[in-house]
XYZ file of C-alpha atoms in Angstrom:
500
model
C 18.460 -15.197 -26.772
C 17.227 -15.945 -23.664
C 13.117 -16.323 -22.704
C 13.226 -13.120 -20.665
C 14.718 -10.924 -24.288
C 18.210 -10.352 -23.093
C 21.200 -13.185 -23.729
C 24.623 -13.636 -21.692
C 26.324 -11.789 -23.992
C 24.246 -8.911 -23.632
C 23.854 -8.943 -19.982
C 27.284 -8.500 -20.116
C 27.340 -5.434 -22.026
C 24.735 -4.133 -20.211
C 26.441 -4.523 -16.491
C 29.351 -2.771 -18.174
C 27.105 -0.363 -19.238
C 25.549 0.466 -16.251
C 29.005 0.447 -13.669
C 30.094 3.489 -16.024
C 27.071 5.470 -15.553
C 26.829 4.417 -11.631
C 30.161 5.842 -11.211
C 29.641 8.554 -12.697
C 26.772 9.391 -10.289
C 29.222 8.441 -7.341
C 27.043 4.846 -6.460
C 30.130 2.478 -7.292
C 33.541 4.428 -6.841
C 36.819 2.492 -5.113
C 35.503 -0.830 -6.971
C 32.748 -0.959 -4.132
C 28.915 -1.508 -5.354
C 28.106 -4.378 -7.984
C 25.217 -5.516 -10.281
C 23.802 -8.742 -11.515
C 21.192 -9.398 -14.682
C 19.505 -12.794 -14.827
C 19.994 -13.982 -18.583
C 17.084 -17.302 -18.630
C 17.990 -19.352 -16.419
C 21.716 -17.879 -16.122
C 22.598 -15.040 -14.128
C 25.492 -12.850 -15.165
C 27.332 -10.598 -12.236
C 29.960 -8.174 -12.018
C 33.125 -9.189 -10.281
C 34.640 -7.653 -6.797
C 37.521 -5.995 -6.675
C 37.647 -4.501 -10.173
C 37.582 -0.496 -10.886
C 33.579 -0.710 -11.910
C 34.300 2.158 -14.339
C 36.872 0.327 -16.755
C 34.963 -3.159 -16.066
C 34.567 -5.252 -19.435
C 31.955 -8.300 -20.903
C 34.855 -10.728 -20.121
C 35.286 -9.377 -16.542
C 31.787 -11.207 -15.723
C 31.393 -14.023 -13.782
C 28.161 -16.589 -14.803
C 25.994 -18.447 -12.481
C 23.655 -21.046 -12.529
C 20.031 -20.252 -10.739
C 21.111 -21.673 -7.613
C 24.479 -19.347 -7.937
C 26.955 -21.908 -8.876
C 29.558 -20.401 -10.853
C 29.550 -21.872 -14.361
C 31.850 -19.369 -16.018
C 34.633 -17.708 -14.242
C 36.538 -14.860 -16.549
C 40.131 -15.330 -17.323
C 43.024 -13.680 -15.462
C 44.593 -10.370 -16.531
C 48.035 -9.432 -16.322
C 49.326 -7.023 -13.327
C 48.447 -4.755 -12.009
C 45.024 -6.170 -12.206
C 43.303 -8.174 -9.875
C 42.724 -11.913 -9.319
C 39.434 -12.839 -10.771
C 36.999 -12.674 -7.738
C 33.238 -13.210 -7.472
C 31.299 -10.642 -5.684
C 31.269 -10.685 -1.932
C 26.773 -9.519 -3.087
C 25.845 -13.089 -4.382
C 24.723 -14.647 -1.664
C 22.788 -11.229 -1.073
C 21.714 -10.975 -4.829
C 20.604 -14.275 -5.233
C 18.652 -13.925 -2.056
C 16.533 -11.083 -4.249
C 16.486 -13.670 -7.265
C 15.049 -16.954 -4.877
C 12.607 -14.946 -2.355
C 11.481 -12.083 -5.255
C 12.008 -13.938 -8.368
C 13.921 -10.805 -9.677
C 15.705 -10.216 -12.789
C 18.173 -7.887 -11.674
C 19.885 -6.496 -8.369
C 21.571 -3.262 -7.883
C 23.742 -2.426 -5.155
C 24.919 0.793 -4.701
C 27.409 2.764 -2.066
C 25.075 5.783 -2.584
C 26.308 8.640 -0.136
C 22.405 8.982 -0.343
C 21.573 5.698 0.437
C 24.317 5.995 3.186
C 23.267 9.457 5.132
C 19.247 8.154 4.925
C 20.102 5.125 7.084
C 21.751 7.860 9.769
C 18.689 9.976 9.545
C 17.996 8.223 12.693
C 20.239 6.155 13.988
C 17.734 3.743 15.710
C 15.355 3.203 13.248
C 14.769 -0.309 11.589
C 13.368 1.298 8.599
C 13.379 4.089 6.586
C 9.937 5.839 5.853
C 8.740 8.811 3.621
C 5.891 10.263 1.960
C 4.251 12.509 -0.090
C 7.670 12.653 -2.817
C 6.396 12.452 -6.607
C 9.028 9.729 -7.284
C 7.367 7.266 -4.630
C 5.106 6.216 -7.896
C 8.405 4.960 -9.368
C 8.630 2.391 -7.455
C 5.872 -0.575 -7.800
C 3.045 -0.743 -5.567
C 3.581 2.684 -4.243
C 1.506 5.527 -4.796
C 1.971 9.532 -4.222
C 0.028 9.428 -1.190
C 1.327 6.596 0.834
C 4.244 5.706 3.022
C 7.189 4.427 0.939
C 8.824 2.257 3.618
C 12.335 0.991 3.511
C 14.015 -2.153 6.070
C 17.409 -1.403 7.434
C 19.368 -3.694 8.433
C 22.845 -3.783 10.436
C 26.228 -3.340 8.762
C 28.394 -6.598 9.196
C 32.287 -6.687 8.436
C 31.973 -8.804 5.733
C 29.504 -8.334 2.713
C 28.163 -11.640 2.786
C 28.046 -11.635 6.234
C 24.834 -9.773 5.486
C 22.940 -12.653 4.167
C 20.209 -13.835 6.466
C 19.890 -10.584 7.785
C 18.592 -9.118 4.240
C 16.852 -12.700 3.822
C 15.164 -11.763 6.941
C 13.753 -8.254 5.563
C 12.987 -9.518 2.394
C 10.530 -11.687 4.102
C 9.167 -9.036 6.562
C 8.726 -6.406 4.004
C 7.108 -7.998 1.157
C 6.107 -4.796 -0.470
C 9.484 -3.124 -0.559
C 11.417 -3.777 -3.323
C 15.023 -2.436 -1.407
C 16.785 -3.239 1.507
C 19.278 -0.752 3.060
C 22.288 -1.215 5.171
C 23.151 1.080 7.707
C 25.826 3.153 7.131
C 26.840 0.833 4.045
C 24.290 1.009 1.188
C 21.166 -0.167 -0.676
C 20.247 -3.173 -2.408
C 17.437 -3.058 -4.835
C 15.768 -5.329 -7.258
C 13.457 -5.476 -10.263
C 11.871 -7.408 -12.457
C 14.356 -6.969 -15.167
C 17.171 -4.322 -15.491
C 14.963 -1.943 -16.580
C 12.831 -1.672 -13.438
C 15.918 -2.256 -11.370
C 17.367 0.733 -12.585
C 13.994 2.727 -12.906
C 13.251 2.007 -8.786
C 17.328 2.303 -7.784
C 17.061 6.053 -9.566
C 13.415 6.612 -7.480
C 14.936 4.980 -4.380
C 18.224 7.502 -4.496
C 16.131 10.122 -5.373
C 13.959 9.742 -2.013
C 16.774 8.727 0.181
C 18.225 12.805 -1.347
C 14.599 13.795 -0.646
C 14.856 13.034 3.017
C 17.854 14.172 3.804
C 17.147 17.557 2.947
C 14.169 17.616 4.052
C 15.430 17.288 7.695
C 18.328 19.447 7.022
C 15.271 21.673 6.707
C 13.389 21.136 9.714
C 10.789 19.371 7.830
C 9.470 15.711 8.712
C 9.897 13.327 5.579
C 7.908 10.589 7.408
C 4.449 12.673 7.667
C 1.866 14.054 5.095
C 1.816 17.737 4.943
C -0.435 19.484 6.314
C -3.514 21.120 5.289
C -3.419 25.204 4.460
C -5.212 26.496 6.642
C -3.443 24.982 9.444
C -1.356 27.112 11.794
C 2.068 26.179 12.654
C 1.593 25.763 16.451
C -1.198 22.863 15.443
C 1.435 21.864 12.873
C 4.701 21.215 14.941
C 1.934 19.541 18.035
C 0.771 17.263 15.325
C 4.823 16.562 14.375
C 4.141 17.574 11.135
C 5.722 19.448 8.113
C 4.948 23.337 7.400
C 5.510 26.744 8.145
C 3.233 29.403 9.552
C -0.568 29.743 8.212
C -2.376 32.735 6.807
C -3.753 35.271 9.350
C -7.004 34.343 10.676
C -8.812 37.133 8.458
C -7.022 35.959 5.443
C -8.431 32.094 5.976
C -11.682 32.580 6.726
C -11.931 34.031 3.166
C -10.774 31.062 1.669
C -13.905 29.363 3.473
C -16.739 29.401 0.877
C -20.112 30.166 2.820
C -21.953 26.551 1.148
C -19.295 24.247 2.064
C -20.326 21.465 4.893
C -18.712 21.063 7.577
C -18.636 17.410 6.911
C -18.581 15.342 3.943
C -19.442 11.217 4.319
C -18.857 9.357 1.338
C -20.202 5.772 0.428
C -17.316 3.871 -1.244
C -19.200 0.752 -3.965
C -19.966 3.316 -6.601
C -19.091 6.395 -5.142
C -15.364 6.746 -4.329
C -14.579 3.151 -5.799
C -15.169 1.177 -9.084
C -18.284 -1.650 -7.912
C -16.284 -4.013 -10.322
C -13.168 -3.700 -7.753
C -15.094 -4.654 -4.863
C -17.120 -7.015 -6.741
C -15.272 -9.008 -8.447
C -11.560 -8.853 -6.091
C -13.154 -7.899 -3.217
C -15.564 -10.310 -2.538
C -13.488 -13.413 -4.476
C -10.552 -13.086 -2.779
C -12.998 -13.704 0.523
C -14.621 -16.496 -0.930
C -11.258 -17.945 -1.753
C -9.370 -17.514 1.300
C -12.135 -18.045 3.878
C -11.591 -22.114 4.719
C -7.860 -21.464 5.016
C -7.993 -18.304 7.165
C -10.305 -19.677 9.533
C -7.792 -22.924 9.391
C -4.653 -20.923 9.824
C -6.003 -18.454 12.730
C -9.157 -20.848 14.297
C -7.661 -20.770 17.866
C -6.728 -17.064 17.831
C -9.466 -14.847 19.832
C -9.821 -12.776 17.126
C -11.337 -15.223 15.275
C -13.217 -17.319 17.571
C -15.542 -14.028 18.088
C -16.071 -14.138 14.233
C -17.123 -18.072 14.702
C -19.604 -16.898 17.676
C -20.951 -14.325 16.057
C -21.477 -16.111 12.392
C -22.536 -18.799 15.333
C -25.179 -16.355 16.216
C -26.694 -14.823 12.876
C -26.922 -18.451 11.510
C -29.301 -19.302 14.363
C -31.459 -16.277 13.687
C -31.548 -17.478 9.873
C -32.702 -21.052 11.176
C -35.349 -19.025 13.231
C -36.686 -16.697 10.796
C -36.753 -19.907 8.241
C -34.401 -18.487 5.692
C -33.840 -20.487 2.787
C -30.982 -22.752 3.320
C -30.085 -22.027 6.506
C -28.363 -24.352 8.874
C -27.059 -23.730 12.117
C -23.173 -23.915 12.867
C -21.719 -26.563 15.080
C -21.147 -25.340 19.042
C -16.932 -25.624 19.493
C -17.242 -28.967 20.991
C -18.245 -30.667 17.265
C -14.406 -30.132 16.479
C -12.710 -27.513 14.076
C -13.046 -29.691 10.933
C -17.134 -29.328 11.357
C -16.903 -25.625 12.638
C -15.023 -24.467 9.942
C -16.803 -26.236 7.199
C -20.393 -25.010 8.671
C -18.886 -21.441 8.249
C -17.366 -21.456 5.312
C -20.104 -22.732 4.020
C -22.500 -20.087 5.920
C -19.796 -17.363 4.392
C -20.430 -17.932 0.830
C -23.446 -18.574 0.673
C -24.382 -14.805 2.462
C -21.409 -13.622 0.064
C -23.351 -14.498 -3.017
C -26.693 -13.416 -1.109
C -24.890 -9.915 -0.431
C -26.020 -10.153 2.585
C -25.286 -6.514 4.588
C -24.443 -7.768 8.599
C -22.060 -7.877 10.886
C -20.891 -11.118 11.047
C -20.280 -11.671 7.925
C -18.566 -7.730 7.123
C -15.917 -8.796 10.301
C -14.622 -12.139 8.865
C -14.561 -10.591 5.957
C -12.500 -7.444 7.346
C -10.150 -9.849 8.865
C -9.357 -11.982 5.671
C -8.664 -8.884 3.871
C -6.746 -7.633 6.405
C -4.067 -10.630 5.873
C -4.595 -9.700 1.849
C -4.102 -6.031 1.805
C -0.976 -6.029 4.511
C 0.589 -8.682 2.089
C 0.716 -6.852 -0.897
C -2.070 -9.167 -2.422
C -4.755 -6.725 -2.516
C -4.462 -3.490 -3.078
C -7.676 -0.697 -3.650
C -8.547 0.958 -6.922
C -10.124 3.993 -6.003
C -11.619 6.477 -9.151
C -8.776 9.045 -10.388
C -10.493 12.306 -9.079
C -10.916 10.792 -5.534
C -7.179 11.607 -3.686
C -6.785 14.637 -4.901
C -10.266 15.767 -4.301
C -9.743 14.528 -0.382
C -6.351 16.952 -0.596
C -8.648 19.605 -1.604
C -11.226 19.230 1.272
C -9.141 18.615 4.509
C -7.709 21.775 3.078
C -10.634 23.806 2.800
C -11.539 22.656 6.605
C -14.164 20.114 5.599
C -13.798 17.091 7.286
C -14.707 13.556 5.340
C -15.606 10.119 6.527
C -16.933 6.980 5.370
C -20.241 4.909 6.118
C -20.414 2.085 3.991
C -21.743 -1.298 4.858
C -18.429 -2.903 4.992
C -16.817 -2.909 8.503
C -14.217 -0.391 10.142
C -11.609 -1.745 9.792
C -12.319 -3.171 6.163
C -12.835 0.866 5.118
C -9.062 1.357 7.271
C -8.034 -0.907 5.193
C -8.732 0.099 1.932
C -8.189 3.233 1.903
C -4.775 2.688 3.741
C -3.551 0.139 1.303
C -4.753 2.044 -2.287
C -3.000 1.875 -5.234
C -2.022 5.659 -4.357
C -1.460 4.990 -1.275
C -2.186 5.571 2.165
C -5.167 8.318 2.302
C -6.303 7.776 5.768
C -4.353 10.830 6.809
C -7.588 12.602 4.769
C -10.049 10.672 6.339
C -11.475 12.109 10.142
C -13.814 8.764 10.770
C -15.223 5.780 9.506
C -18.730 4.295 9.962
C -20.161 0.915 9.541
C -23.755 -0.904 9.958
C -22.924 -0.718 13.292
C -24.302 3.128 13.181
C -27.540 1.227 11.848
C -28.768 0.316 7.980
C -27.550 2.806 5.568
C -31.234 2.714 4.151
C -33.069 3.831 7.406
C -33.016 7.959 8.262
C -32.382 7.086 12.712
C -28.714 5.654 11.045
C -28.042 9.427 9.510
C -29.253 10.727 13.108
C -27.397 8.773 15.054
C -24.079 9.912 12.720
C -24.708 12.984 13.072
C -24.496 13.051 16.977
C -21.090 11.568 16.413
C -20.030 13.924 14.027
C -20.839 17.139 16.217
C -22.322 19.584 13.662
C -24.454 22.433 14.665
C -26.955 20.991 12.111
C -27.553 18.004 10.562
C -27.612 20.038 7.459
C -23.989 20.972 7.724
C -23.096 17.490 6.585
C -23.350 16.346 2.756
C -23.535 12.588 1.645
C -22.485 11.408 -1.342
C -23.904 7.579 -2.523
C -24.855 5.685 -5.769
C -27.873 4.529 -3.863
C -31.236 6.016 -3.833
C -32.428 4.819 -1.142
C -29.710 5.592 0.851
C -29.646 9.200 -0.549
C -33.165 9.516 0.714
C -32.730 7.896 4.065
C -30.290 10.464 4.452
C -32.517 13.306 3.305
C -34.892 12.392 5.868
C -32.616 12.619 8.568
C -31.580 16.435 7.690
C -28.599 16.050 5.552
C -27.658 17.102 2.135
C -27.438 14.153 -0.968
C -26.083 14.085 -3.768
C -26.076 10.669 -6.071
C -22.583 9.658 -7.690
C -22.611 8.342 -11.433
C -19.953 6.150 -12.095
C -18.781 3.766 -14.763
C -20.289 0.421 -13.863
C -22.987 1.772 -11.595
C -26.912 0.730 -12.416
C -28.630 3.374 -14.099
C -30.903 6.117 -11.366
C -34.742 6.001 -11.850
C -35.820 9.016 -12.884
C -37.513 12.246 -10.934
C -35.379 11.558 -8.328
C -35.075 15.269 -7.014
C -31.224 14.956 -6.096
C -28.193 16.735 -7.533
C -25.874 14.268 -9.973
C -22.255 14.630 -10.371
C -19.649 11.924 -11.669
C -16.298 12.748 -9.901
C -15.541 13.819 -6.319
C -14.702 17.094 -7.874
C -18.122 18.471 -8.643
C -19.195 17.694 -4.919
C -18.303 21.323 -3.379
C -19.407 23.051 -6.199
């Protein structure tokens, strides 16, 4: 038995397995198609040229983990074939070395086949809002499930650097498509392959009817009470809305016109940001700065961490130290900011400089596939439910712009920005002081400042916003520190209580 639960022998059985039940759902007819299971450090893989339906365990072909062939099956009397290793392994192993999978699927799926035409042009396939987008990992309902396409090439293994290529550019996609040809997807172990290869299929169908329909695959529905000339401007899915008389009484007479959310406590677990967050900062910062110190980008975040560490040395702040002018070298530069960073990390310090360096590093984690944000389970669904009563919801929270684009795009649900109108940031002022509410509120357009309703862990936040018109409600979450009594504001613990 083999360390990952599943010997050479049974591998085997498996692939044979599998080719019958593949043919039967039309992914592997005229021998074309094939599948490989890593068995330890062995990797066992169906042959070419051999009717995948009638395949059998001593049909299989056994490779080392750099793909040397260490077992080649025996030849069979005419009419049958030559043994023959696939034309896929160079193309599987690629999924094996760059994705350290444990099995590779590759299918002729008609499915697979028509989604690469859905536009001819395209270099990848994208869809959203399909339930089985949670089948495959890292995906979520809400977000994009995105797909590389590459180029057919005469020859299978022609194909190699090509897929090598969008393996590398795609790192959270766990298929690659060929145009006009096929799909190649990967797993962890057989089980997942075949698990995301049914999901994949399954969304590749998805799409195809969907435009047969007149509906765009690619774009989040839209809300209800939408009407279908703001729809098809928009390029987005749906058919005609209500009449006009009908809508406004789905419009309850309390709701805001805006909602603003914090997100520490209130839409998100404090514990995420807290302790992944804010680490994964810490732990990145000297070789981010390293990596990117001559891009522009980053040189502003040196001037501007530059800047606030003067104004500590001025105001006397414990432990502050200026940081090096460009001349002193990188070496010195980076080590007086990285050493500036942590140290207003574990002061949670709330300014600018620090929230944009920040923003940037977890920009590189989040479009990797390294981070991704854990948001409470009522939150998506309760955004759904708002953009499609008309209410309108954005974000103030002391993190930066594009930190808040950033987390909500890359949640473990997916993308929910589509739900989002606006985000703010301490920019708009300190989320403790009422002029920041004021000044949001001019932004936000609202007949009154009481049309808008904030929700926050905070108290003093809550209050600040009180005093600047709006309506507050405090958020009790798991995790969050307890709220001092004879407060005076309404208390709810999901998303879903806020409209009520």
């Amino acid at each position: 038995m083999s360390s990952n639960g599943i010997s050479v022998d049974e591998a085997k059985t498996l692939i044979c397995e599998l080719c019958r039940l593949f043919y039967d759902q039309g992914w592997v007819s005229g021998t074309g198609g094939g599948i490989s299971v890593k068995a330890g450090d062995e990797i066992v893989m169906a042959p070419s040229g051999v009717q995948k339906e009638r395949m059998q365990p001593d049909d299989m072909f056994v490779l080392d983990s750099k793909g040397d062939i260490i077992h080649t099956p025996a030849a069979k009397p005419p009419p049958n074939r030559p043994p023959k290793l696939s034309e896929c392994s160079s193309l599987f192993m690629a999924a094996y070395e760059l994705r350290g999978a444990g099995a590779v699927i590759h299918s002729h799926s008609m499915n697979a086949v028509l989604a690469t035409m859905l536009d001819p042009a395209a270099s990848e396939f994208v869809i959203t809002h399909v339930e089985m987008i949670k089948g495959i990992e890292g995906h979520g309902f809400y977000g994009k499930c995105v797909v590389p396409v590459i180029e057919n090439t005469a020859r299978e293994c022609e194909l190699t650097d090509r897929l090598r290529q969008a393996i590398a550019d795609y790192p959270q996609a766990n298929a690659v498509l060929v145009r006009r040809h096929g799909v190649y997807v990967w797993g962890k172990d057989w089980i997942q392959a075949k698990t995301q290869a049914e999901c994949y299929d399954y969304l590749f169908e998805a799409a195809v009817r969907m435009h047969g329909m007149g509906l765009d695959y690619r774009r989040p529905p839209p809300p209800n009470f939408a009407d279908a000339a703001a729809a098809a401007a928009n390029g987005s899915n749906g058919h005609a809305s209500e009449p006009a008389a009908k809508k406004a009484k789905t419009r309850h007479a309390a709701l805001p016109a805006a909602v603003v959310l914090d997100i520490e406590g209130t839409v998100a677990p404090i514990s995420y940001v807290a302790d992944v967050m804010f680490p994964y900062a810490q732990q990145h910062c000297r070789s981010f700065l390293e990596s990117t110190y001559d891009a522009a980008e980053t040189q502003a975040d040196i001037d501007l961490i530059r800047t606030q560490a003067a104004a500590d040395v001025a105001e006397g702040r414990a432990g502050a130290a200026a940081v090096p002018e460009p001349g002193a070298g990188q070496a010195a530069v980076v080590e007086a900011v990285a050493g500036w960073v942590q140290a207003a990390i574990a002061a949670d310090r709330k300014v600018t400089a620090l929230k944009n360096l920040q923003g940037h590093i977890w920009r590189s984690g989040f479009s990797s596939g390294a981070l991704q944000a854990e948001l409470f389970r009522d939150v998506p669904d309760a955004l759904v439910e708002w953009r499609s009563a008309g209410v309108k919801t954005y974000i103030y929270s002391s993190g930066s712009r594009e930190a808040q684009r950033l987390f909500f795009g890359y949640s473990k649900v997916g993308d929910l920005r589509p739900y989002l109108c606006g985000f703010f940031d301490t920019t708009s002022g300190a989320k403790t002081e009422a002029g920041s509410y004021s000044n949001i509120a001019l932004s936000l357009g609202v007949d009154s400042p009481s049309d808008i309703l904030f929700a926050t862990d905070v108290l003093a936040e809550a209050q600040a916003a009180a005093a600047a018109g709006w309506r507050a409600v405090l958020v009790e979450r798991p995790g969050n520190k307890a709220l001092p009594a004879g407060h005076g504001f309404r208390v709810i613990s999901s998303m879903q209580e806020l409209l009520q």
